[in-house]
mmCIF file of C-alpha atoms (C1' of nucleotides) in Angstrom:
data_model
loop_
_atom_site.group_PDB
_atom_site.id
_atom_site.type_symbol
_atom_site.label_atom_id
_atom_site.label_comp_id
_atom_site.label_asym_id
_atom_site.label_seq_id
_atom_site.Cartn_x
_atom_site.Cartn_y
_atom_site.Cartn_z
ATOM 1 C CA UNK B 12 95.301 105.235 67.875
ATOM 2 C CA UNK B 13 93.637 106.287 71.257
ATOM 3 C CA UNK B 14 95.581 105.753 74.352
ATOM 4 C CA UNK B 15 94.089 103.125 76.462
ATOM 5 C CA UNK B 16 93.196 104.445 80.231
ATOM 6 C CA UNK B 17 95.901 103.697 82.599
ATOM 7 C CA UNK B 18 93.772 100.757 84.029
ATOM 8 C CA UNK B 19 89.838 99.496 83.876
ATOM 9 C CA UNK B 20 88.045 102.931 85.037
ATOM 10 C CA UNK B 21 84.764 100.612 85.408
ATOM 11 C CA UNK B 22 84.269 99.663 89.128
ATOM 12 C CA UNK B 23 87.016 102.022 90.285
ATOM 13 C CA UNK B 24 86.332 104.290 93.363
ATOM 14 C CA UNK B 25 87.219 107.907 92.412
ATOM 15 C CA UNK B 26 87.587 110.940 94.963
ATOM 16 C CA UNK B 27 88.972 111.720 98.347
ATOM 17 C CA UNK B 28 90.904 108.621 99.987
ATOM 18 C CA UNK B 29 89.373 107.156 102.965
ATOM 19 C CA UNK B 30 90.771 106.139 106.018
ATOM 20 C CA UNK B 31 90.988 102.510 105.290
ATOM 21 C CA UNK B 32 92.037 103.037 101.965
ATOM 22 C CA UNK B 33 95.141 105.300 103.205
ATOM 23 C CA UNK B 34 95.671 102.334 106.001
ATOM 24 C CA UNK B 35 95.638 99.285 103.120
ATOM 25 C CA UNK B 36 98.269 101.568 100.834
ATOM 26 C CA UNK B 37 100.604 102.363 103.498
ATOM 27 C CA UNK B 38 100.007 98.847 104.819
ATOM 28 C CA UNK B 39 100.953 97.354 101.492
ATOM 29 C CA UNK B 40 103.368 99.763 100.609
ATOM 30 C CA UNK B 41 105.513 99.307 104.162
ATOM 31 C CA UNK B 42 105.577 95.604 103.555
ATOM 32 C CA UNK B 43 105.973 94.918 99.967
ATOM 33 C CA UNK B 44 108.411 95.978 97.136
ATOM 34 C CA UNK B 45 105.210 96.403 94.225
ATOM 35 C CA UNK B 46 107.597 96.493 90.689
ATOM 36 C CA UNK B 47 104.351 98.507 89.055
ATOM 37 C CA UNK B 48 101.843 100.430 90.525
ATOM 38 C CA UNK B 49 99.386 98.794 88.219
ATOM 39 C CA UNK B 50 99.390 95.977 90.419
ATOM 40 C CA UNK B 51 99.341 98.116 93.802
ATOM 41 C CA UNK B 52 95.677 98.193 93.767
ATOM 42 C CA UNK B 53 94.463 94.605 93.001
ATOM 43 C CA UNK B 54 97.674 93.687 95.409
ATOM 44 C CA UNK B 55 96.308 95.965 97.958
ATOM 45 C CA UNK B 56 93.121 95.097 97.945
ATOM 46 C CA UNK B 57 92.052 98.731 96.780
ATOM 47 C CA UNK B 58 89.529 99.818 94.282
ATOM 48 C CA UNK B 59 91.498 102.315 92.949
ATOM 49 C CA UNK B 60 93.669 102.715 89.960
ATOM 50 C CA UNK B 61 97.355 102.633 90.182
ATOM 51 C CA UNK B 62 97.885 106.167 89.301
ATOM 52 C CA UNK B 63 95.612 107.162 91.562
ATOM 53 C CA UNK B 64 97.654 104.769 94.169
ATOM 54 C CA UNK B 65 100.766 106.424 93.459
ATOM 55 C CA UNK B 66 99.458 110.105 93.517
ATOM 56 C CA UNK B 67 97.952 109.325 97.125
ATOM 57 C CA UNK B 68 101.731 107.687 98.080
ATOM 58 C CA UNK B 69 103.637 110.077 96.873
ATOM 59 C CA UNK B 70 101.719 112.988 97.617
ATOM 60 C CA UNK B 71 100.206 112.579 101.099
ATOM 61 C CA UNK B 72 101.181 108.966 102.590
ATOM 62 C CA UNK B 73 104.520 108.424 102.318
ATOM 63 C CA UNK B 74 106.576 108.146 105.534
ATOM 64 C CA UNK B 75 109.117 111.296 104.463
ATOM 65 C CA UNK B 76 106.813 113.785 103.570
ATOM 66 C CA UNK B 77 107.175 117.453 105.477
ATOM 67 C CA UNK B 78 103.685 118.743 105.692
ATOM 68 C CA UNK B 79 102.999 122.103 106.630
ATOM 69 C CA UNK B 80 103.676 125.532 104.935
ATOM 70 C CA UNK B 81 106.543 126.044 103.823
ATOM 71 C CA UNK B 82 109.078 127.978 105.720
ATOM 72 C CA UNK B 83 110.759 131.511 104.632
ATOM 73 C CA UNK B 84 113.396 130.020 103.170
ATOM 74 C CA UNK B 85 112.177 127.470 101.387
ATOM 75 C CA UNK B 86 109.787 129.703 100.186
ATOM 76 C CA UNK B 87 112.865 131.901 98.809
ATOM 77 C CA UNK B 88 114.251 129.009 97.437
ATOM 78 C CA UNK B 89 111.065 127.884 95.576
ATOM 79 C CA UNK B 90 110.754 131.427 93.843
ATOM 80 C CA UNK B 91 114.554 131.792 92.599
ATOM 81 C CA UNK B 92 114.061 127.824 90.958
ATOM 82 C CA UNK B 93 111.462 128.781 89.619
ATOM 83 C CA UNK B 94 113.113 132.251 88.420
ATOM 84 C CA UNK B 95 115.573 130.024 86.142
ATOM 85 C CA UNK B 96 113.394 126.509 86.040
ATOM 86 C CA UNK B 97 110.270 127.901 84.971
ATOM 87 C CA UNK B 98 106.833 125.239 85.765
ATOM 88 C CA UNK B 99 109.444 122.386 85.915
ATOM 89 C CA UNK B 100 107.825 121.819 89.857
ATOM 90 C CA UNK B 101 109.242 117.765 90.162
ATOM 91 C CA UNK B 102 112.777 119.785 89.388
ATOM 92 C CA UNK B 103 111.699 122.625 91.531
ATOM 93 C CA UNK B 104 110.919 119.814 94.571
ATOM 94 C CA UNK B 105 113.683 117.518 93.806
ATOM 95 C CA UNK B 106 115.832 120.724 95.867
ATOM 96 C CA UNK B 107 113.447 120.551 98.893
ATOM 97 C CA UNK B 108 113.805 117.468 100.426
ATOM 98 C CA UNK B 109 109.911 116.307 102.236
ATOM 99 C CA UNK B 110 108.667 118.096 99.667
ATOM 100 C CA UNK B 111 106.029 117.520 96.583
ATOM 101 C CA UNK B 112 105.607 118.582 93.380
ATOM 102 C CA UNK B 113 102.125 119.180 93.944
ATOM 103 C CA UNK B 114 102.575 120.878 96.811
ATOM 104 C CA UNK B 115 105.079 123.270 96.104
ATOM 105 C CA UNK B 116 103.008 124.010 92.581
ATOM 106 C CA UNK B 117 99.787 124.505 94.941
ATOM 107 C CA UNK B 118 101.605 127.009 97.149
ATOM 108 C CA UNK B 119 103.267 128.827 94.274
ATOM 109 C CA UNK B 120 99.507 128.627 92.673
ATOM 110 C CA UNK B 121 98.025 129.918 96.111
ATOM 111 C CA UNK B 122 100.765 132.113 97.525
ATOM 112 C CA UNK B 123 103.560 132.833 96.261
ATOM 113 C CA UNK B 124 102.138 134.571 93.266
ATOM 114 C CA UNK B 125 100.281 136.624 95.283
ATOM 115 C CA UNK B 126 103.387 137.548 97.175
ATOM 116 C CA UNK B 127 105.753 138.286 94.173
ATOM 117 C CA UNK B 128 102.330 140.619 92.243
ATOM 118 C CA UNK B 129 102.289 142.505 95.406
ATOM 119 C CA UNK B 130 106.359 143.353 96.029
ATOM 120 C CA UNK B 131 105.742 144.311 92.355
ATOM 121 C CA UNK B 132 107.227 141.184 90.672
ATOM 122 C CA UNK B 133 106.019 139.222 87.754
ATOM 123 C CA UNK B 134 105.509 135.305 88.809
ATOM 124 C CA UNK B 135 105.976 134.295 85.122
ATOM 125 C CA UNK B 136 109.196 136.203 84.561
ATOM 126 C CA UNK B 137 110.627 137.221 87.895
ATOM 127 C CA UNK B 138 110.971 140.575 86.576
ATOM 128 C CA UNK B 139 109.823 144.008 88.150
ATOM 129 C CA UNK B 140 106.135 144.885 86.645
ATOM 130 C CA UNK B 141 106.202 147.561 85.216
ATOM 131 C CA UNK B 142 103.302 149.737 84.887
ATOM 132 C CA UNK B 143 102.122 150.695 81.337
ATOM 133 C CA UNK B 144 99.355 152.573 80.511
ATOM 134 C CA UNK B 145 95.947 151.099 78.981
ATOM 135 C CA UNK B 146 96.895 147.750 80.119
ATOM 136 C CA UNK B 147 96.965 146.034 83.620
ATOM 137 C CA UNK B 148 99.995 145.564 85.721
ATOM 138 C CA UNK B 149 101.439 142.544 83.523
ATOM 139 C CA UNK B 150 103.576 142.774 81.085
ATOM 140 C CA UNK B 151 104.055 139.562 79.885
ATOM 141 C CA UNK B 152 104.042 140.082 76.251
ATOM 142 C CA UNK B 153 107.246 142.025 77.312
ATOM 143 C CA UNK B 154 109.161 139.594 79.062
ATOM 144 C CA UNK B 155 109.331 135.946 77.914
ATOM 145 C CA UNK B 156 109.137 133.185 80.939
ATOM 146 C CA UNK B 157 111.865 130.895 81.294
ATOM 147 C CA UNK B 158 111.976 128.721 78.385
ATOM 148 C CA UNK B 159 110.472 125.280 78.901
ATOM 149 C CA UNK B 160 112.568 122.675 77.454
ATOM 150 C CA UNK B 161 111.625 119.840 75.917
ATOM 151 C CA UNK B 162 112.249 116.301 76.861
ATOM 152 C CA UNK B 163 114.865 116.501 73.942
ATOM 153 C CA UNK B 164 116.878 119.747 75.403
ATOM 154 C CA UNK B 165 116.466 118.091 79.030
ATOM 155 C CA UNK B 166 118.763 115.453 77.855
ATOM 156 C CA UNK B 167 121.442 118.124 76.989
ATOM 157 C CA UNK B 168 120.819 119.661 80.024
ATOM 158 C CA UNK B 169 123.237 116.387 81.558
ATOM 159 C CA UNK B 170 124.422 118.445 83.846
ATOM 160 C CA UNK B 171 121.862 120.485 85.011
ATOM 161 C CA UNK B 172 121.344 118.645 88.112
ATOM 162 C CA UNK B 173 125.057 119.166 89.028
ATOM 163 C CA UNK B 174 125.355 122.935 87.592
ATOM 164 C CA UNK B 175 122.144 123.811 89.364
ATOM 165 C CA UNK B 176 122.951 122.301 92.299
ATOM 166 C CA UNK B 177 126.089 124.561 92.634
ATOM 167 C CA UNK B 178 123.734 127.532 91.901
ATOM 168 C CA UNK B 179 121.800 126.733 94.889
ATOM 169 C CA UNK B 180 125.168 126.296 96.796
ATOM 170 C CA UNK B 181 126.164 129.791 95.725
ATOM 171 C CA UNK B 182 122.527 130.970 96.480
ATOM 172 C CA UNK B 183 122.583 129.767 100.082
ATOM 173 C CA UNK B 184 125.642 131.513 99.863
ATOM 174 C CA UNK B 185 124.645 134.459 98.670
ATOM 175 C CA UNK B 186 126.917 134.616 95.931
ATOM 176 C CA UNK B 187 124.578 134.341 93.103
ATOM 177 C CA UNK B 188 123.487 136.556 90.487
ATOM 178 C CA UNK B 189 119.889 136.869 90.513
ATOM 179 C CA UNK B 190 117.152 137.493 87.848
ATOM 180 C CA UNK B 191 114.778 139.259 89.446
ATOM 181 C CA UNK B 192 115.146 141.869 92.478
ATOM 182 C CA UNK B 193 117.043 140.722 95.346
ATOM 183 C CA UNK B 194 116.369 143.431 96.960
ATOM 184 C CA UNK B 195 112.941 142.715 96.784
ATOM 185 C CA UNK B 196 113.449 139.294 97.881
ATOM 186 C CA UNK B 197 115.891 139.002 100.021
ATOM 187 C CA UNK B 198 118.136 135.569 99.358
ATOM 188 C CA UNK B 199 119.051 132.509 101.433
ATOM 189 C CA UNK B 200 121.559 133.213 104.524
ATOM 190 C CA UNK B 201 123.780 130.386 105.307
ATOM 191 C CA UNK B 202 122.074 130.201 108.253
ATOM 192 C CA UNK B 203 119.112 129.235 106.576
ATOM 193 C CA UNK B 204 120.240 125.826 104.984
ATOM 194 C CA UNK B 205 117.637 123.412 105.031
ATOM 195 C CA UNK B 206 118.838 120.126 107.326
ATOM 196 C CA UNK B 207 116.533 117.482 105.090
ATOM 197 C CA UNK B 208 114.263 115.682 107.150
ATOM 198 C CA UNK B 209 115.727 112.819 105.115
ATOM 199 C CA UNK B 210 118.315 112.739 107.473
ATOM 200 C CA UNK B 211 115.735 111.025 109.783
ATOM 201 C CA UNK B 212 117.813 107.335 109.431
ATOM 202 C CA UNK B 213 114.754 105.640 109.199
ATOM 203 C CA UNK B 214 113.352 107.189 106.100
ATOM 204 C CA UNK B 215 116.860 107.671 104.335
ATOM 205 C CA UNK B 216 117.269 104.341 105.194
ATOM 206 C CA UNK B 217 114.568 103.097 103.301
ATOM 207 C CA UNK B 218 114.798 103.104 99.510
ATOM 208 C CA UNK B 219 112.292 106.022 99.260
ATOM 209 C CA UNK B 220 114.316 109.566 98.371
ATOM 210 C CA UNK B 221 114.156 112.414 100.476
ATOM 211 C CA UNK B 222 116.264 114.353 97.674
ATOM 212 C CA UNK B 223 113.556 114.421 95.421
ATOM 213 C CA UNK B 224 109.585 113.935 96.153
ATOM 214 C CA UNK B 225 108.597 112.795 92.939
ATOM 215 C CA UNK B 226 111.078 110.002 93.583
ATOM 216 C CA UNK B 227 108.436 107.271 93.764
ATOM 217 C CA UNK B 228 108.608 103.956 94.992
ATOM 218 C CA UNK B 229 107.644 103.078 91.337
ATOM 219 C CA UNK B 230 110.803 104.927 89.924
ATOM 220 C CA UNK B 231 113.236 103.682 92.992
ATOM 221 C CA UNK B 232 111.923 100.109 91.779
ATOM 222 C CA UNK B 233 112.690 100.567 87.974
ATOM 223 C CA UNK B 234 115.828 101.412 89.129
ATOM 224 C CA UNK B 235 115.954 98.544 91.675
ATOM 225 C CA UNK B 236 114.652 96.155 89.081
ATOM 226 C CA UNK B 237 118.026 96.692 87.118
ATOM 227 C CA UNK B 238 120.248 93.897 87.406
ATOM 228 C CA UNK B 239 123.293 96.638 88.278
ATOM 229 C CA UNK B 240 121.613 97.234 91.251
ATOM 230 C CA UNK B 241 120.353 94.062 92.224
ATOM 231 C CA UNK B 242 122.268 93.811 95.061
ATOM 232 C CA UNK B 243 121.721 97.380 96.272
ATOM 233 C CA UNK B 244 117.991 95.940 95.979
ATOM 234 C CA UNK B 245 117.913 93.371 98.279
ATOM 235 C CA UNK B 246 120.132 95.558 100.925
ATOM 236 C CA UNK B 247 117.561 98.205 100.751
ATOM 237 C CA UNK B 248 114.577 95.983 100.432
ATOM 238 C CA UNK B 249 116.090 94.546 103.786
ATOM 239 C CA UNK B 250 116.944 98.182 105.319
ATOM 240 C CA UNK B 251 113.186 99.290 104.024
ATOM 241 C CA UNK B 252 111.184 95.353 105.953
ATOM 242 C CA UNK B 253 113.222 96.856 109.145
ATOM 243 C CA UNK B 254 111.757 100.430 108.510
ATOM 244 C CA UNK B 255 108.302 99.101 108.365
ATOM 245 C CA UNK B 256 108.439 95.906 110.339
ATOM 246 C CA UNK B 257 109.560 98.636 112.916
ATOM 247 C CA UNK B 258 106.814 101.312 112.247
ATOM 248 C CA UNK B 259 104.152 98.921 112.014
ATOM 249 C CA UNK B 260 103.322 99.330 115.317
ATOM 250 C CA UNK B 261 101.643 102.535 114.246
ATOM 251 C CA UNK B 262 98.828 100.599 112.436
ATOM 252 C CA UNK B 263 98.368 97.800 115.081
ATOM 253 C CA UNK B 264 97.273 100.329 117.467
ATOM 254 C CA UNK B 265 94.214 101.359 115.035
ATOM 255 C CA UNK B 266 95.973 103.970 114.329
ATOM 256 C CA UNK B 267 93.798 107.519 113.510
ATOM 257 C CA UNK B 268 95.608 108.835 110.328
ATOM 258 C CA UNK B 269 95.018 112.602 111.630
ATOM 259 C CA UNK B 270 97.657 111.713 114.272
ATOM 260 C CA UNK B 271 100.078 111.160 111.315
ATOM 261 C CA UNK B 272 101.339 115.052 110.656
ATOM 262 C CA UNK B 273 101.838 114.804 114.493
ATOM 263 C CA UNK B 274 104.300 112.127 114.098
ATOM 264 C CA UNK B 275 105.660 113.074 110.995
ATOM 265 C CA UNK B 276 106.094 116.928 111.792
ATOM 266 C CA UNK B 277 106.929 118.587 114.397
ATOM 267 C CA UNK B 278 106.541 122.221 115.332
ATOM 268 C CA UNK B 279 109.875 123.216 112.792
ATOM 269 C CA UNK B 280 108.559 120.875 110.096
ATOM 270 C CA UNK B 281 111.727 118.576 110.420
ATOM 271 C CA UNK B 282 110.902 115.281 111.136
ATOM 272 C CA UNK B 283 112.176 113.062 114.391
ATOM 273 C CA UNK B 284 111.325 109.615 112.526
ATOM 274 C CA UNK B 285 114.048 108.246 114.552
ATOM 275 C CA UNK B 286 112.500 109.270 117.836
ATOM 276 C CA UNK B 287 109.369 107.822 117.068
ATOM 277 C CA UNK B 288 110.340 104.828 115.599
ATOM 278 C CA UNK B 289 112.682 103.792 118.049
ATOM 279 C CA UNK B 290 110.792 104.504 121.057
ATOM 280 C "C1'" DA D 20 72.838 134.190 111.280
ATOM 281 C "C1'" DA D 21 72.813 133.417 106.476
ATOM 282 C "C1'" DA D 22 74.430 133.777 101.877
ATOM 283 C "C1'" DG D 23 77.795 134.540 98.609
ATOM 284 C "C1'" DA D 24 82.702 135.069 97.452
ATOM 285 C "C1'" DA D 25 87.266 133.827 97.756
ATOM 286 C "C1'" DG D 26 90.874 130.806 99.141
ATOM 287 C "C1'" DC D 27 92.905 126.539 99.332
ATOM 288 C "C1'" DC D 28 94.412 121.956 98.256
ATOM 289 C "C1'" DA D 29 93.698 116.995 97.174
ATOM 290 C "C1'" DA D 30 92.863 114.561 93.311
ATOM 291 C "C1'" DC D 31 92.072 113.920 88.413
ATOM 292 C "C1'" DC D 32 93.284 114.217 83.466
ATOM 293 C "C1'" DG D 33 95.913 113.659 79.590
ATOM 294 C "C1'" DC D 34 100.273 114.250 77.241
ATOM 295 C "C1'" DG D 35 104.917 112.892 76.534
ATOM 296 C "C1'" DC D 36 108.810 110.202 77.728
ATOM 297 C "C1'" DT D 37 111.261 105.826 78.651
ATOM 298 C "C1'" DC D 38 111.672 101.128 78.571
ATOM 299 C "C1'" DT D 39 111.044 96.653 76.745
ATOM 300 C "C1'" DA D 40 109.712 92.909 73.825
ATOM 301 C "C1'" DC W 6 112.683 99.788 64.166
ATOM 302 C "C1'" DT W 7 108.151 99.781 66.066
ATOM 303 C "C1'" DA W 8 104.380 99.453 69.115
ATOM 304 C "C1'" DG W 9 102.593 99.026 73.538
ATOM 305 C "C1'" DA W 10 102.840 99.433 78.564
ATOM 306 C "C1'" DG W 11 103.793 102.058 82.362
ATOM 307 C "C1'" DC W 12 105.207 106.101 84.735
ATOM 308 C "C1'" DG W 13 106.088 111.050 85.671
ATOM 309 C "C1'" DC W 14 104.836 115.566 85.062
ATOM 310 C "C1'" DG W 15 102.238 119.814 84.724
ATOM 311 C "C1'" DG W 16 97.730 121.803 84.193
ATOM 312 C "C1'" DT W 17 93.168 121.850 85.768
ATOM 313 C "C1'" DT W 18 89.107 120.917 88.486
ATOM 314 C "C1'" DG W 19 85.911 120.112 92.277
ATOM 315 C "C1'" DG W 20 84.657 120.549 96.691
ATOM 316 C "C1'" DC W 21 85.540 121.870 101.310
ATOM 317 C "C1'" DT W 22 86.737 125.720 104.392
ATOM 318 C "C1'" DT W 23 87.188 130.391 105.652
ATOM 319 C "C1'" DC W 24 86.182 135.101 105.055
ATOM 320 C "C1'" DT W 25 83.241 138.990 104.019
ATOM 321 C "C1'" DT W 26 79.030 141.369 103.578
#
DNA sequence: AAAGAAGCCAACCGCGCTCTA
DNA sequence: CTAGAGCGCGGTTGGCTTCTT
């Protein structure tokens, strides 16, 4: 039995986003509370499919993102996650607040690679290269990468939110033992600490998360939709109306979306939402 | 100045998981 | 218990930009 596409892919635009398209999603997604994306679209008045929708939300549009390459120490961060996470890039995120999955896998993809081959480290295994004869400067077959769990093992891994979490306490700290050279790649200072941008009231306030990208508004809603958290819901369905009745300013002034990573980053990458939102 | 190569990143694809009826 | 719907995730691709020759 085939899996039926995620929507009707007849009709449906395809491609880079336009300008109006990015306005009518952020529009629609300031103002409503959509409990699927499937309806997003038709709701939206976009010819797009709701994956797509969410991709372009949660990946570009949405209010708490921190564009802009990534700093030193996020950088260091991203390589020791990935030195005991593996691929696992939505895990790898959920530890850089403003950050996305795809982002983070793009610059490891694009950069960070590069950077680890050339201080003589293996990006799959975190471990020095060493040189053999006959054969180029990998030596994967020699070193596994780390094990990708299955959905199945994820579930015993309860705790690997909280455990992990510590880790990257103790690696801020410097405390932690590390898999692949430190000396090579010189850890986290306290210093370095990343202040989320999350801490920007208005977008903490709203029910998006700034502790984890791939937290969409899809995902906050499933949880929302849960009659446990009903009344959380309408609190932060209130809290989120403010957020956007507030920011819609932004698109009554025909707004041009390039001036968007102006508002939403400054020079440091953290973001002043408050600032602009209040002024 | 032009052409080709390389880099980069937004967006797509499809699989697997969770939830619900 | 099962099947279907919907979503999230990771891998991959396509096209634009920048660099090199």
């Amino acid at each position: 039995m085939g899996r039926r596409p995620c929507c009707e892919k007849v009709g449906l635009k395809k491609g880079p986003w336009t300008l109006e398209e990015d306005k009518k999603l952020v529009h629609f997604m300031l103002t409503h509370a959509p409990s699927s994306w499937r309806a997003v679209p038709k709701l939206a008045g976009l010819l797009r499919c709701g994956k797509s929708c969410r991709l372009r939300w949660t990946n570009y549009l949405r209010p708490d993102i921190k564009r802009g390459l990534l700093s030193d120490s996020e950088e260091k961060l991203v390589i020791d996650l990935h030195s005991r996470l593996g691929n696992r890039w939505s895990k790898i995120t959920s530890y850089l607040p403003g950050r996305t999955d795809n982002e983070i896998k793009n610059h490891w993809n694009t950069h960070i690679k590069k950077k680890l081959r050339k201080m003589g480290i293996d990006p799959l295994t975190h471990k020095p290269i060493v040189p053999s004869s006959g054969e180029g400067v990998h030596n994967d077959h020699q070193q596994q990468p780390p094990v990708r769990v299955s959905a199945t093992d994820r579930k015993d891994e309860s705790g690997d939110q909280l455990d992990l979490a510590a880790d990257v306490g103790e690696l801020v700290d410097g405390k932690a033992a590390h898999d692949f050279c430190t000396d090579e790649v010189p850890m986290m200072e306290p210093h370095e600490i990343i202040i989320p941008c999350g801490t920007a009231s208005a977008a903490s306030s709203c029910s998006y998360s700034t502790s984890s990208s791939s937290a969409s508004v899809a995902s906050s809603n499933s949880i929302l939709e849960n009659n446990k958290a009903k009344e959380m819901k309408q609190q932060q369905q209130l809290q989120c109306m403010e957020w956007a009745e507030s920011s819609m300013s932004f698109w009554d002034m025909d707004t041009d979306f390039t001036d968007w990573n102006l508002m939403f980053n400054d020079g440091d990458g953290l973001l002043d939402l408050d600032t602009l939102i209040l002024n």
